[in-house]
PDB file of C-alpha atoms in Angstrom:
ATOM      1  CA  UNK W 247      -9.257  -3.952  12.057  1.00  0.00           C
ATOM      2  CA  UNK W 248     -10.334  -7.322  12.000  1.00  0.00           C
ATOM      3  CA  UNK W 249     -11.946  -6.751   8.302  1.00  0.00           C
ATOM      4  CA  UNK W 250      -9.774  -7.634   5.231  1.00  0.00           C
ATOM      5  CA  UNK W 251      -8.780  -4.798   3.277  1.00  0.00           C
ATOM      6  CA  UNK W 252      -9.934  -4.191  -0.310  1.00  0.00           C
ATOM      7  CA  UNK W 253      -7.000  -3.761  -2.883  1.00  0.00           C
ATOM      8  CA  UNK W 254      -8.533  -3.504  -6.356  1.00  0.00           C
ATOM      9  CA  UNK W 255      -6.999  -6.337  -8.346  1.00  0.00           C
ATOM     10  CA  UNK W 256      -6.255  -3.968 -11.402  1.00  0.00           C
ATOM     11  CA  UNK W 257      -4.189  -1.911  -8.767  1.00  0.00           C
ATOM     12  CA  UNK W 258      -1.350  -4.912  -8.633  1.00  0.00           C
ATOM     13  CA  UNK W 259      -0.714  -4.452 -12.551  1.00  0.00           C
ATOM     14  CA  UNK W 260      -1.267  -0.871 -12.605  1.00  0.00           C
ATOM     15  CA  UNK W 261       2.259   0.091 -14.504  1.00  0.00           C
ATOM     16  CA  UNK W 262       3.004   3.019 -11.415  1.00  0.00           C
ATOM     17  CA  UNK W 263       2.828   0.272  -8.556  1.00  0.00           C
ATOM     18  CA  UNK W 264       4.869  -2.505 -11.087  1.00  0.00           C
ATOM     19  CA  UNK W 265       7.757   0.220 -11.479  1.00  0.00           C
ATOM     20  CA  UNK W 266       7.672   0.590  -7.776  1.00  0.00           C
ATOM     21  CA  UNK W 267       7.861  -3.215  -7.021  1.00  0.00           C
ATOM     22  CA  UNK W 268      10.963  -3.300  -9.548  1.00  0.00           C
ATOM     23  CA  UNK W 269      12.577  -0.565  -7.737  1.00  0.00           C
ATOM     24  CA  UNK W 270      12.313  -1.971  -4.928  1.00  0.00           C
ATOM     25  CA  UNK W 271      12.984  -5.962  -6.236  1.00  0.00           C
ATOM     26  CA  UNK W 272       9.770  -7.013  -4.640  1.00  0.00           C
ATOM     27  CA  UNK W 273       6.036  -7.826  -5.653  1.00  0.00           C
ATOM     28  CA  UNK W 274       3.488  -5.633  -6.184  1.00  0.00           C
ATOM     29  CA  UNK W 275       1.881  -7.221  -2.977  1.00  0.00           C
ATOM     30  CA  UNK W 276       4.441  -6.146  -1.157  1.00  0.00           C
ATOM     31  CA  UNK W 277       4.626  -2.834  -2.002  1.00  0.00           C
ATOM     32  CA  UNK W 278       1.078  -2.454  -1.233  1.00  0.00           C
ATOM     33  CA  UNK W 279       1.311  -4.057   2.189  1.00  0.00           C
ATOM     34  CA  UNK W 280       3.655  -1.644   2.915  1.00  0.00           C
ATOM     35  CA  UNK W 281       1.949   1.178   1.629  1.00  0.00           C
ATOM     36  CA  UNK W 282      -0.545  -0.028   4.152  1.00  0.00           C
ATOM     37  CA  UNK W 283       1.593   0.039   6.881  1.00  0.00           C
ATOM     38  CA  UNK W 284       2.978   3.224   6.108  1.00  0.00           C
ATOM     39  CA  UNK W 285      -0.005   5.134   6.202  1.00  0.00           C
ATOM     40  CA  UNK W 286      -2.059   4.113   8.994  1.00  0.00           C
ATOM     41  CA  UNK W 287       0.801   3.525  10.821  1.00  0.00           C
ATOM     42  CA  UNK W 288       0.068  -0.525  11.712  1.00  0.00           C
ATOM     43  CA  UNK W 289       2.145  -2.689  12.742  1.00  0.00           C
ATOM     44  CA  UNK W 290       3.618  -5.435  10.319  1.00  0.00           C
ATOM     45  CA  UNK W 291       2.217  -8.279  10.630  1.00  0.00           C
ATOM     46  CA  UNK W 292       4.472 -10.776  13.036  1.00  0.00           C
ATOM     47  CA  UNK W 293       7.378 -12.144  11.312  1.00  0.00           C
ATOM     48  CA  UNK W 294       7.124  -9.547   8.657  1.00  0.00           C
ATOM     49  CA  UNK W 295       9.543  -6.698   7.838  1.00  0.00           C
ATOM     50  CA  UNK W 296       9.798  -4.512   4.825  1.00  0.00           C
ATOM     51  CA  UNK W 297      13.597  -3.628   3.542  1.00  0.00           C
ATOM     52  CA  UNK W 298      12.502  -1.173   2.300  1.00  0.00           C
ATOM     53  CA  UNK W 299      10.403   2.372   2.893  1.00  0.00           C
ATOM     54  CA  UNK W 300       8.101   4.183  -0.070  1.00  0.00           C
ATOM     55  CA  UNK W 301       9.098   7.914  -0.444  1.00  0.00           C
ATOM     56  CA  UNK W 302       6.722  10.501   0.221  1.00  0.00           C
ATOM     57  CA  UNK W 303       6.228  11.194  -3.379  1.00  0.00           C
ATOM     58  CA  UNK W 304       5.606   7.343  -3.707  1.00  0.00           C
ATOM     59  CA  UNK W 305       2.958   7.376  -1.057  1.00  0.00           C
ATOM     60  CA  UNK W 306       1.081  10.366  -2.426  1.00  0.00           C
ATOM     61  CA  UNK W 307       1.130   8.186  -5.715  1.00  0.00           C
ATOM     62  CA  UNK W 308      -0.557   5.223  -4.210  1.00  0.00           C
ATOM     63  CA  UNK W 309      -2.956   7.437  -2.203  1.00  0.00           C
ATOM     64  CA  UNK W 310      -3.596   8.868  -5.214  1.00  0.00           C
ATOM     65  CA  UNK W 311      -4.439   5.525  -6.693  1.00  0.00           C
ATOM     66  CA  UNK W 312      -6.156   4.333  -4.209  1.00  0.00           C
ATOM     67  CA  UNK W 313      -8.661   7.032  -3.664  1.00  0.00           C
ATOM     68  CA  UNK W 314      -9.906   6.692  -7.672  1.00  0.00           C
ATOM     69  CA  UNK W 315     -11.477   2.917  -6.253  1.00  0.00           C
ATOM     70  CA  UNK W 316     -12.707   4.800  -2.987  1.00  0.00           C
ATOM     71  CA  UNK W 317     -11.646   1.109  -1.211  1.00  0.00           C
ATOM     72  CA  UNK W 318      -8.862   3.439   0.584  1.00  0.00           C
ATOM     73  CA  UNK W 319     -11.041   5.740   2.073  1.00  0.00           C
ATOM     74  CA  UNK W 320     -13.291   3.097   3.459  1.00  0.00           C
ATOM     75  CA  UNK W 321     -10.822   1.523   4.751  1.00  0.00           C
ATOM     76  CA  UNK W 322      -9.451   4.320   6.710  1.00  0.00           C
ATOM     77  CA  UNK W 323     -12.968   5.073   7.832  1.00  0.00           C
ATOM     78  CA  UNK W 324     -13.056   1.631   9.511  1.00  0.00           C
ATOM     79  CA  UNK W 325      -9.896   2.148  11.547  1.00  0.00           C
ATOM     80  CA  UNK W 326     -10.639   5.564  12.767  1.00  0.00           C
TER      81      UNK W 326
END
């Protein structure tokens, strides 16, 4: 888990992810890190906490996302 993970770029503008950040009164970053966290059930990196959790329907939204780049599935591959 050592390798860094591979977010398309056009996924932190994506207009789905910036409604989510504003919802949240975050960054898009941050709503992908916890995305990340969410679904391969990681830890948070040390010092880090999210105030907030995505929804289920929000998650199946960014999986959905995420698996048009195929950089999700990869990643996933990796870990398991």
């Amino acid at each position: 888990m050592d390798k860094p993970i591979d977010i398309p770029a056009n996924l932190y503008e994506d207009e789905v992810v910036c409604f989510m950040a504003d919802r949240y009164r975050t960054t898009t970053e941050r709503v992908m890190q916890c995305f990340l966290v969410q679904e391969a059930e990681v830890p948070a990196p040390e010092k880090e906490s999210f105030p907030f959790r995505l929804t289920d329907n929000e998650m199946e939204i960014l999986r959905g996302l995420l698996s048009r780049s195929g950089s999700f599935r990869l990643w996933i591959e990796e870990i398991f």
